[in-house]
Amino acid sequence: VAKENTEINSVNKIVNLSVASASNYQSGNYDLIVANLTAEVIVEILDDLVACLAKDGKIVLSGILDVQEQQVVEALNARSLVLGQIEKAGEWISIIASLS
């Protein structure tokens, strides 16, 4: 689906896609990480996602049910991430956070 979307949006020549775990990319060099996963999976791999972020990077988390918001926010706080914006759409939320 991601490949199809890059083609539809004419960015397939500048966007590289791969299938791997976040733990494969723990270089701390990514300015933006987007993870559309369930709350349980986000909390489980959050340390790996944070390890991928550049110092001033941002992480956008989605696929979270509104009733699970507190669970994810607590996991972000436990890792000293700064909570940015929370967007709601029906029963779903997305959360933006950063290291600083």
PDB file of C-alpha atoms in Angstrom:
ATOM      1  CA  VAL A   1       0.000   0.000   0.000  1.00  0.00           C
ATOM      2  CA  ALA A   2       2.849   2.391   0.831  1.00  0.00           C
ATOM      3  CA  LYS A   3       4.479   1.747  -2.546  1.00  0.00           C
ATOM      4  CA  GLU A   4       1.186   2.379  -4.318  1.00  0.00           C
ATOM      5  CA  ASN A   5       0.696   5.617  -2.375  1.00  0.00           C
ATOM      6  CA  THR A   6       4.174   6.902  -3.283  1.00  0.00           C
ATOM      7  CA  GLU A   7       3.365   6.282  -6.934  1.00  0.00           C
ATOM      8  CA  ILE A   8      -0.059   7.950  -6.695  1.00  0.00           C
ATOM      9  CA  ASN A   9       1.552  11.000  -5.071  1.00  0.00           C
ATOM     10  CA  SER A  10       4.504  11.056  -7.503  1.00  0.00           C
ATOM     11  CA  VAL A  11       7.104  10.730  -4.755  1.00  0.00           C
ATOM     12  CA  ASN A  12       8.244   7.187  -5.526  1.00  0.00           C
ATOM     13  CA  LYS A  13      11.588   8.488  -6.838  1.00  0.00           C
ATOM     14  CA  ILE A  14      12.430  10.318  -3.589  1.00  0.00           C
ATOM     15  CA  VAL A  15      10.847   8.048  -0.960  1.00  0.00           C
ATOM     16  CA  ASN A  16      12.624   4.830  -0.051  1.00  0.00           C
ATOM     17  CA  LEU A  17      10.523   2.056   1.415  1.00  0.00           C
ATOM     18  CA  SER A  18      11.691  -1.041   3.241  1.00  0.00           C
ATOM     19  CA  VAL A  19      10.254  -3.717   5.474  1.00  0.00           C
ATOM     20  CA  ALA A  20      12.204  -4.014   8.705  1.00  0.00           C
ATOM     21  CA  SER A  21      11.995  -3.485  12.429  1.00  0.00           C
ATOM     22  CA  ALA A  22      12.641  -0.094  13.994  1.00  0.00           C
ATOM     23  CA  SER A  23      15.573  -1.730  15.791  1.00  0.00           C
ATOM     24  CA  ASN A  24      17.319  -1.958  12.396  1.00  0.00           C
ATOM     25  CA  TYR A  25      17.401   1.861  12.151  1.00  0.00           C
ATOM     26  CA  GLN A  26      18.629   2.990  15.564  1.00  0.00           C
ATOM     27  CA  SER A  27      21.025   5.566  14.177  1.00  0.00           C
ATOM     28  CA  GLY A  28      19.349   8.570  15.781  1.00  0.00           C
ATOM     29  CA  ASN A  29      19.304  10.319  12.425  1.00  0.00           C
ATOM     30  CA  TYR A  30      15.644  10.535  11.499  1.00  0.00           C
ATOM     31  CA  ASP A  31      13.915  13.911  11.688  1.00  0.00           C
ATOM     32  CA  LEU A  32      10.456  12.391  11.386  1.00  0.00           C
ATOM     33  CA  ILE A  33       9.074   8.989  12.282  1.00  0.00           C
ATOM     34  CA  VAL A  34       5.488   8.066  11.525  1.00  0.00           C
ATOM     35  CA  ALA A  35       4.062   4.923  13.104  1.00  0.00           C
ATOM     36  CA  ASN A  36       0.478   3.898  12.358  1.00  0.00           C
ATOM     37  CA  LEU A  37       0.213   0.976  14.767  1.00  0.00           C
ATOM     38  CA  THR A  38      -1.971  -0.169  17.615  1.00  0.00           C
ATOM     39  CA  ALA A  39      -1.300   1.288  21.063  1.00  0.00           C
ATOM     40  CA  GLU A  40       0.040  -2.037  22.332  1.00  0.00           C
ATOM     41  CA  VAL A  41       2.585  -2.289  19.526  1.00  0.00           C
ATOM     42  CA  ILE A  42       3.601   1.360  19.878  1.00  0.00           C
ATOM     43  CA  VAL A  43       4.290   0.944  23.592  1.00  0.00           C
ATOM     44  CA  GLU A  44       6.176  -2.303  22.942  1.00  0.00           C
ATOM     45  CA  ILE A  45       8.550  -0.814  20.356  1.00  0.00           C
ATOM     46  CA  LEU A  46       8.692   2.774  21.610  1.00  0.00           C
ATOM     47  CA  ASP A  47      12.290   2.477  22.834  1.00  0.00           C
ATOM     48  CA  ASP A  48      13.373   1.387  19.341  1.00  0.00           C
ATOM     49  CA  LEU A  49      11.422   4.223  17.711  1.00  0.00           C
ATOM     50  CA  VAL A  50      12.959   6.802  20.054  1.00  0.00           C
ATOM     51  CA  ALA A  51      16.444   5.438  19.319  1.00  0.00           C
ATOM     52  CA  CYS A  52      15.836   6.239  15.643  1.00  0.00           C
ATOM     53  CA  LEU A  53      14.996   9.905  16.248  1.00  0.00           C
ATOM     54  CA  ALA A  54      17.403  12.744  15.585  1.00  0.00           C
ATOM     55  CA  LYS A  55      17.958  15.156  18.472  1.00  0.00           C
ATOM     56  CA  ASP A  56      15.315  17.583  17.188  1.00  0.00           C
ATOM     57  CA  GLY A  57      13.166  14.892  15.576  1.00  0.00           C
ATOM     58  CA  LYS A  58       9.432  14.389  15.883  1.00  0.00           C
ATOM     59  CA  ILE A  59       7.409  11.227  16.102  1.00  0.00           C
ATOM     60  CA  VAL A  60       3.832  10.941  14.869  1.00  0.00           C
ATOM     61  CA  LEU A  61       1.905   8.042  16.346  1.00  0.00           C
ATOM     62  CA  SER A  62      -1.483   6.996  14.996  1.00  0.00           C
ATOM     63  CA  GLY A  63      -3.744   3.974  14.923  1.00  0.00           C
ATOM     64  CA  ILE A  64      -4.512   4.604  18.592  1.00  0.00           C
ATOM     65  CA  LEU A  65      -8.026   4.255  19.960  1.00  0.00           C
ATOM     66  CA  ASP A  66      -9.070   7.227  22.103  1.00  0.00           C
ATOM     67  CA  VAL A  67      -9.585   4.938  25.112  1.00  0.00           C
ATOM     68  CA  GLN A  68      -5.873   4.017  24.892  1.00  0.00           C
ATOM     69  CA  GLU A  69      -4.600   7.601  24.828  1.00  0.00           C
ATOM     70  CA  GLN A  70      -3.444   7.592  28.461  1.00  0.00           C
ATOM     71  CA  GLN A  71      -1.489   4.350  27.969  1.00  0.00           C
ATOM     72  CA  VAL A  72       0.518   5.860  25.108  1.00  0.00           C
ATOM     73  CA  VAL A  73       0.958   9.259  26.789  1.00  0.00           C
ATOM     74  CA  GLU A  74       2.335   7.547  29.914  1.00  0.00           C
ATOM     75  CA  ALA A  75       4.787   5.556  27.776  1.00  0.00           C
ATOM     76  CA  LEU A  76       5.937   8.789  26.077  1.00  0.00           C
ATOM     77  CA  ASN A  77       6.342  10.544  29.426  1.00  0.00           C
ATOM     78  CA  ALA A  78       8.329   7.607  30.812  1.00  0.00           C
ATOM     79  CA  ARG A  79      10.835   8.134  28.014  1.00  0.00           C
ATOM     80  CA  SER A  80      11.005  11.910  28.573  1.00  0.00           C
ATOM     81  CA  LEU A  81       9.369  12.700  25.263  1.00  0.00           C
ATOM     82  CA  VAL A  82       7.690  16.076  25.031  1.00  0.00           C
ATOM     83  CA  LEU A  83       4.046  15.748  24.155  1.00  0.00           C
ATOM     84  CA  GLY A  84       3.047  18.012  21.306  1.00  0.00           C
ATOM     85  CA  GLN A  85      -0.312  17.785  19.678  1.00  0.00           C
ATOM     86  CA  ILE A  86      -3.100  15.228  19.981  1.00  0.00           C
ATOM     87  CA  GLU A  87      -5.593  15.060  17.116  1.00  0.00           C
ATOM     88  CA  LYS A  88      -8.900  13.211  17.358  1.00  0.00           C
ATOM     89  CA  ALA A  89     -11.028  11.774  14.564  1.00  0.00           C
ATOM     90  CA  GLY A  90     -13.963   9.811  15.872  1.00  0.00           C
ATOM     91  CA  GLU A  91     -12.638   7.076  18.128  1.00  0.00           C
ATOM     92  CA  TRP A  92      -9.069   7.406  16.781  1.00  0.00           C
ATOM     93  CA  ILE A  93      -6.252   9.694  17.860  1.00  0.00           C
ATOM     94  CA  SER A  94      -2.810  10.655  16.667  1.00  0.00           C
ATOM     95  CA  ILE A  95      -0.075  12.007  18.894  1.00  0.00           C
ATOM     96  CA  ILE A  96       2.930  14.128  17.980  1.00  0.00           C
ATOM     97  CA  ALA A  97       5.894  14.095  20.359  1.00  0.00           C
ATOM     98  CA  SER A  98       9.555  15.079  20.317  1.00  0.00           C
ATOM     99  CA  LEU A  99      12.759  14.594  22.275  1.00  0.00           C
ATOM    100  CA  SER A 100      12.958  18.275  23.187  1.00  0.00           C
TER     101      SER A 100
END
